[in-house]
Short mmCIF file of C-alpha atoms in Angstrom, two decimals:
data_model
loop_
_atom_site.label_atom_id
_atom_site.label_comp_id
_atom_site.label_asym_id
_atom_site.label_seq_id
_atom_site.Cartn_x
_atom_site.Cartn_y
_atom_site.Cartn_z
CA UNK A 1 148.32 6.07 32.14
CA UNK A 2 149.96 3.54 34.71
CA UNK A 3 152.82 4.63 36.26
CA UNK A 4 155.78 2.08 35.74
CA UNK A 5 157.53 3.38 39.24
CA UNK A 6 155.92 2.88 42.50
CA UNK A 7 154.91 5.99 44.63
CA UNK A 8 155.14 5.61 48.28
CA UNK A 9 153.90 8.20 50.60
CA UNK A 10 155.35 9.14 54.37
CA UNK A 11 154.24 11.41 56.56
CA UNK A 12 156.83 13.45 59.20
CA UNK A 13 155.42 14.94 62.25
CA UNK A 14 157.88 17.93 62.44
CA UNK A 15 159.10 19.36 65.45
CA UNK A 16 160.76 22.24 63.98
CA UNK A 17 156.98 23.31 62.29
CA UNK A 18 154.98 22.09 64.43
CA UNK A 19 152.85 20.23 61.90
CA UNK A 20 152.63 17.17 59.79
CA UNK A 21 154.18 17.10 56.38
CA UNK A 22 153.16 14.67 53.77
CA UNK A 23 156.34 13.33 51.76
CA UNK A 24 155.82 11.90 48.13
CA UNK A 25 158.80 9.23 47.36
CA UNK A 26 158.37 8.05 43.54
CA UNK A 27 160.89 5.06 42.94
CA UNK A 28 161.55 3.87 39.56
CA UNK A 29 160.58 0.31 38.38
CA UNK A 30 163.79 -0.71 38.75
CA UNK A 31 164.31 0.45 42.35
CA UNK A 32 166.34 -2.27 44.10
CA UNK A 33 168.13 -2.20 47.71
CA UNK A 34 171.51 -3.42 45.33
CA UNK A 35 171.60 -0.18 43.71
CA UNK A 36 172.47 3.04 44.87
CA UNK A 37 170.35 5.79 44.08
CA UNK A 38 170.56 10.04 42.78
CA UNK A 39 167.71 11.75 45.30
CA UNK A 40 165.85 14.84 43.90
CA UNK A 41 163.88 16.35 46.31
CA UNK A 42 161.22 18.58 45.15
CA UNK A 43 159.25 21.73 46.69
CA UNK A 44 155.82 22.45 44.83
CA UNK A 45 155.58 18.91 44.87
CA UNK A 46 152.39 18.27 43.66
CA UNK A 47 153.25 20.64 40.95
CA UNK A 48 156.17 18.70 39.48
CA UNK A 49 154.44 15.54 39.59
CA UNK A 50 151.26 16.53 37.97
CA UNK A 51 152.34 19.48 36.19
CA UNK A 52 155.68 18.75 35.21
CA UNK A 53 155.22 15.23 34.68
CA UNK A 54 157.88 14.17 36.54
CA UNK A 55 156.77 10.49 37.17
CA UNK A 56 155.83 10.02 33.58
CA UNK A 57 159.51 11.29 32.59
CA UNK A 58 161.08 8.82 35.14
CA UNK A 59 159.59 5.91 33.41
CA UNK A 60 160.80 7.51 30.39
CA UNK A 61 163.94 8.06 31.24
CA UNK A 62 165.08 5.21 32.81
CA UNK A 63 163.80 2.80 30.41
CA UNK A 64 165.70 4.82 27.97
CA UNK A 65 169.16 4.62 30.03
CA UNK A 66 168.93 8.56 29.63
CA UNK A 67 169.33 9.33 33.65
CA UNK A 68 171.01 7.32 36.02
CA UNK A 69 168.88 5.37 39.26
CA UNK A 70 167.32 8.60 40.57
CA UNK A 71 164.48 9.05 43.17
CA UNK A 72 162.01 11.86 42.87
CA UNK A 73 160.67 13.46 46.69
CA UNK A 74 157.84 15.89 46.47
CA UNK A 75 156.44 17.70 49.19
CA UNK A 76 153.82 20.07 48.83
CA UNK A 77 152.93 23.88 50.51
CA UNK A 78 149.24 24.57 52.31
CA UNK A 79 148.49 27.74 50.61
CA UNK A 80 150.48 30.99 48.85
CA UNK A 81 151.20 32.22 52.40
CA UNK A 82 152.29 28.95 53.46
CA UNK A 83 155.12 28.80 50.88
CA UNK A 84 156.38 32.37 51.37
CA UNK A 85 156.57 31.58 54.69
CA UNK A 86 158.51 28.53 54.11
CA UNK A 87 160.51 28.88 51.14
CA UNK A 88 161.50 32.79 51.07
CA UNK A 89 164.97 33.17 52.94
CA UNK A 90 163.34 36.04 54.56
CA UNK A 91 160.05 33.85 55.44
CA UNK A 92 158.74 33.37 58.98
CA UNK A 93 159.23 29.76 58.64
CA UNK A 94 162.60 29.44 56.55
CA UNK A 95 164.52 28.39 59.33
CA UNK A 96 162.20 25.76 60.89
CA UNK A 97 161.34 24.22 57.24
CA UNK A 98 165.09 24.41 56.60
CA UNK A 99 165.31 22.49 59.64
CA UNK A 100 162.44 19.72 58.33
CA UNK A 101 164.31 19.32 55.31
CA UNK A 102 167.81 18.73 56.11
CA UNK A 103 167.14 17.11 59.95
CA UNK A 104 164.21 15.37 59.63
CA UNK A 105 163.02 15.08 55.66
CA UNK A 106 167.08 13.27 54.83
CA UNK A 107 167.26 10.87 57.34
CA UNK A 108 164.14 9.55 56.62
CA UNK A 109 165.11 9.26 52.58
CA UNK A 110 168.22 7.82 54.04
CA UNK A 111 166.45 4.91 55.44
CA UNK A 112 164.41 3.94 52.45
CA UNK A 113 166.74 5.03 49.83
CA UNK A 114 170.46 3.50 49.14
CA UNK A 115 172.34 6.32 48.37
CA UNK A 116 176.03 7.39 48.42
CA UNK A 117 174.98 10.12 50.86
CA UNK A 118 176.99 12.37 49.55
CA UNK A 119 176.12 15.89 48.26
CA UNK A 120 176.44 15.17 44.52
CA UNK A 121 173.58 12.59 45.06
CA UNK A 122 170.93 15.17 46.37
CA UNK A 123 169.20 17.75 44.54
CA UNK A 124 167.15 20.21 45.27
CA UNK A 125 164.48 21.54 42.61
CA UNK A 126 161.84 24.08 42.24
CA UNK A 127 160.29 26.72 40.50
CA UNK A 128 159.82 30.00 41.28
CA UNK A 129 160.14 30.47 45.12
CA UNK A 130 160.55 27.23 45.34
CA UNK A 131 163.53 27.90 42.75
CA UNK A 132 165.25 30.63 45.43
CA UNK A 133 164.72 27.93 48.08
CA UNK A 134 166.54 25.26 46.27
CA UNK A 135 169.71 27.93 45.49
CA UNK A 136 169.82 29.28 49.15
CA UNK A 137 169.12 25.78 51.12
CA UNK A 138 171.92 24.02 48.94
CA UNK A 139 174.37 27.48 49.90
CA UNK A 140 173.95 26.60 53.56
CA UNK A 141 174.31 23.07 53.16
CA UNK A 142 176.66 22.22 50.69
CA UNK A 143 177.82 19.07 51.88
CA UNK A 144 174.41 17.61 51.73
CA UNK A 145 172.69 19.07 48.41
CA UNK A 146 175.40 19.54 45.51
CA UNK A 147 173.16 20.05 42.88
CA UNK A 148 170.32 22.46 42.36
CA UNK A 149 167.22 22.88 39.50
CA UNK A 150 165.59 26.38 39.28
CA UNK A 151 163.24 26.94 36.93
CA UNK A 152 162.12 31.16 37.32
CA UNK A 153 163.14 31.73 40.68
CA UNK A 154 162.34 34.48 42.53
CA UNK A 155 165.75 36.37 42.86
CA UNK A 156 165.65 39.90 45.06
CA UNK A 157 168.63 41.79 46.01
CA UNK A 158 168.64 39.76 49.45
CA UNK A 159 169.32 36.63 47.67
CA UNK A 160 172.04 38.14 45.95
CA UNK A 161 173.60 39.43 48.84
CA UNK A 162 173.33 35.55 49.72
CA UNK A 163 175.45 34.00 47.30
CA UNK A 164 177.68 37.38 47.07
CA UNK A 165 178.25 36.36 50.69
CA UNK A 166 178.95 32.70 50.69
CA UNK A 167 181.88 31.74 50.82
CA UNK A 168 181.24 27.98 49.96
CA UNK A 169 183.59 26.41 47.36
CA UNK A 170 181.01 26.93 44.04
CA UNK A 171 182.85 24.24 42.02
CA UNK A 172 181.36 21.66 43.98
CA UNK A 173 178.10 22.53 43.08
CA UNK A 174 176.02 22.06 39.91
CA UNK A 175 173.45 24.28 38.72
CA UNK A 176 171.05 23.90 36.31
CA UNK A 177 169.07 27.28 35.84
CA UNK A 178 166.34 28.51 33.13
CA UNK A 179 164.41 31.73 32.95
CA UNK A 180 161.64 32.34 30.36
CA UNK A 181 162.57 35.85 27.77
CA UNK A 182 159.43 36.66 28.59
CA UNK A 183 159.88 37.17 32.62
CA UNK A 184 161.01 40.99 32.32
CA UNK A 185 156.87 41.07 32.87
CA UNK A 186 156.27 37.75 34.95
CA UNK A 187 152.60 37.93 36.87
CA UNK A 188 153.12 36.77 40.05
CA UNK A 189 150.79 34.58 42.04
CA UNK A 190 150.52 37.45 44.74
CA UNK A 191 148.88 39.77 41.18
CA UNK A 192 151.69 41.72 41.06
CA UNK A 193 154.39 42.41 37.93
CA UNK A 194 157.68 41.87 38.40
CA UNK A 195 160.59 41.48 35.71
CA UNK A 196 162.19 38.56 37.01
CA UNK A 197 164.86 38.35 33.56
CA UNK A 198 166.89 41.57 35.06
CA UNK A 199 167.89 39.57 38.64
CA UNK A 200 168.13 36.15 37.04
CA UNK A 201 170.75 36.98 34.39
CA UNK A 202 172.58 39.05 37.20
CA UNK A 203 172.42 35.93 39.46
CA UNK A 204 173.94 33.60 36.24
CA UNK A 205 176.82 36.35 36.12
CA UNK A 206 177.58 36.19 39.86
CA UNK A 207 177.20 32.16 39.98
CA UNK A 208 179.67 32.12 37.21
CA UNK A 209 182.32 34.52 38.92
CA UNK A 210 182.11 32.34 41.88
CA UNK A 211 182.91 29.53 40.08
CA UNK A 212 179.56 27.45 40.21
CA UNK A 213 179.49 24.63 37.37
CA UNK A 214 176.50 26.09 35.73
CA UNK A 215 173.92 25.06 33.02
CA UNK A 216 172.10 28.26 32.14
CA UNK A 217 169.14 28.94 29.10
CA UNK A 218 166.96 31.93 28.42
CA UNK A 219 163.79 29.61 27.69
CA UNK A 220 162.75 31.61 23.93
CA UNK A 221 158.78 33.77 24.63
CA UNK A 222 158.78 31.83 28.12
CA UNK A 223 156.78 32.83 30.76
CA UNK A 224 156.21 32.61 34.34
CA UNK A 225 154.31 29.43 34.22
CA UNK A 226 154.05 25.53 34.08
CA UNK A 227 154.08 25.36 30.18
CA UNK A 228 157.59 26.00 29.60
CA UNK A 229 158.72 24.38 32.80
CA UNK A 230 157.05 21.38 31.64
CA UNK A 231 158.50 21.65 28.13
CA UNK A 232 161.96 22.06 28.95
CA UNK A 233 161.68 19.38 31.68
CA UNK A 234 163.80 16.33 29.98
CA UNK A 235 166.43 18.42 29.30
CA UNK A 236 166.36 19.47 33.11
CA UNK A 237 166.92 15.78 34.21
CA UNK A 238 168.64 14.28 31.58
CA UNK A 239 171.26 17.24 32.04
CA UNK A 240 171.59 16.75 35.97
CA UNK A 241 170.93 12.90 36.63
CA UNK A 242 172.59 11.61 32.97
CA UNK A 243 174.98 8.76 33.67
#
């Protein structure tokens, strides 16, 4: 199907990794220089594109007036290892890709993008891992990502010691947060079990005590995979980037 939107694609030589990063910058149809412009930057990127559809909901979406003039960034891991590394607060590489993102990966958008450049303009969204990298990046930045998408993430006691520690004022940010019924047995892409439901519902509980402005659903038999990420995926935008 032809895409509608253009897709341009940038690459950053990082100097906090130490390696080139490929960044995926779909603009909708309408994408003008007049206009300023929601960004939603993406880890998995790949993923949300091809799997979630993300470009093919953009069309939608905006030729339906159902989200305002958004942006959609994906940038994509190497390998499994690679994105523990990167995306786990505990990860080898958190720091430095924290670093990529915020110093390197924002200007750049900044340039090509007209935006408000304020926090309410920039989300962060992911799945999974991706998911807890979204919640904890946008904790320790909250002036420049004020709204985060986590579909399943990966929530350990260390993460909630994270946001039971931050001391960030949660009414400026806006979650939106799903986790399947099924995920008290989610296979992991490591092969290992883990009920995921347990943490996630705790995390809702703490996010609401703190204040956050949250938009929270128990996805009905869902699972730990791309099938009911996908499914529930207009709600996800149309709920965070609505007029």
């Amino acid at each position: 199907m032809k895409r509608k939107g253009k897709m341009i694609t940038k690459e950053i030589d990082s100097k906090y990794l130490n390696e080139t990063k490929e960044i995926k910058i779909y603009q909708p149809e309408s994408f003008s220089p007049l206009y300023k412009y929601n960004i939603c930057m993406m880890q998995d990127g790949n993923d949300f594109f091809q799997m979630g559809r993300v470009a093919t909901l953009s069309d939608r979406l905006h030729d339906d007036g159902e989200i305002a003039n958004t942006v959609f960034v994906g940038i994509h891991y190497k390998d499994r290892a690679d994105r523990r590394r990167k995306y786990h607060p505990n990860g080898e590489e958190y720091e430095a890709y924290t670093k990529f993102i915020v110093k390197e990966v924002i200007p750049l958008l900044d340039e090509i993008v007209p935006t408000l450049m304020l926090g309410k303009t920039r989300a962060l969204m992911g799945d999974s891992l991706a998911g807890t990298f979204a919640l904890v990046t946008a904790l320790r930045y909250p002036n420049t990502f004020g709204k985060v998408i986590m579909q399943s993430p990966h929530i350990d006691e260390s993460v909630l010691n994270i946001v039971k520690k931050s001391e960030i004022n949660f009414s400026s940010l806006d979650i939106y947060h799903t986790i399947g019924t099924k995920e008290d047995e989610a296979p992991l892409s490591d092969g290992t079990i883990e009920d995921l439901l347990t943490p996630n519902r705790e995390l809702n509980n703490l996010l609401n005590e703190k204040g956050a402005n949250c938009t929270y659903y128990e996805l009905e038999d869902g699972n730990h995979t791309w099938k009911y990420w996908q499914k529930d995926m207009p709600r996800t935008l149309i709920s965070m980037f609505s007029e």
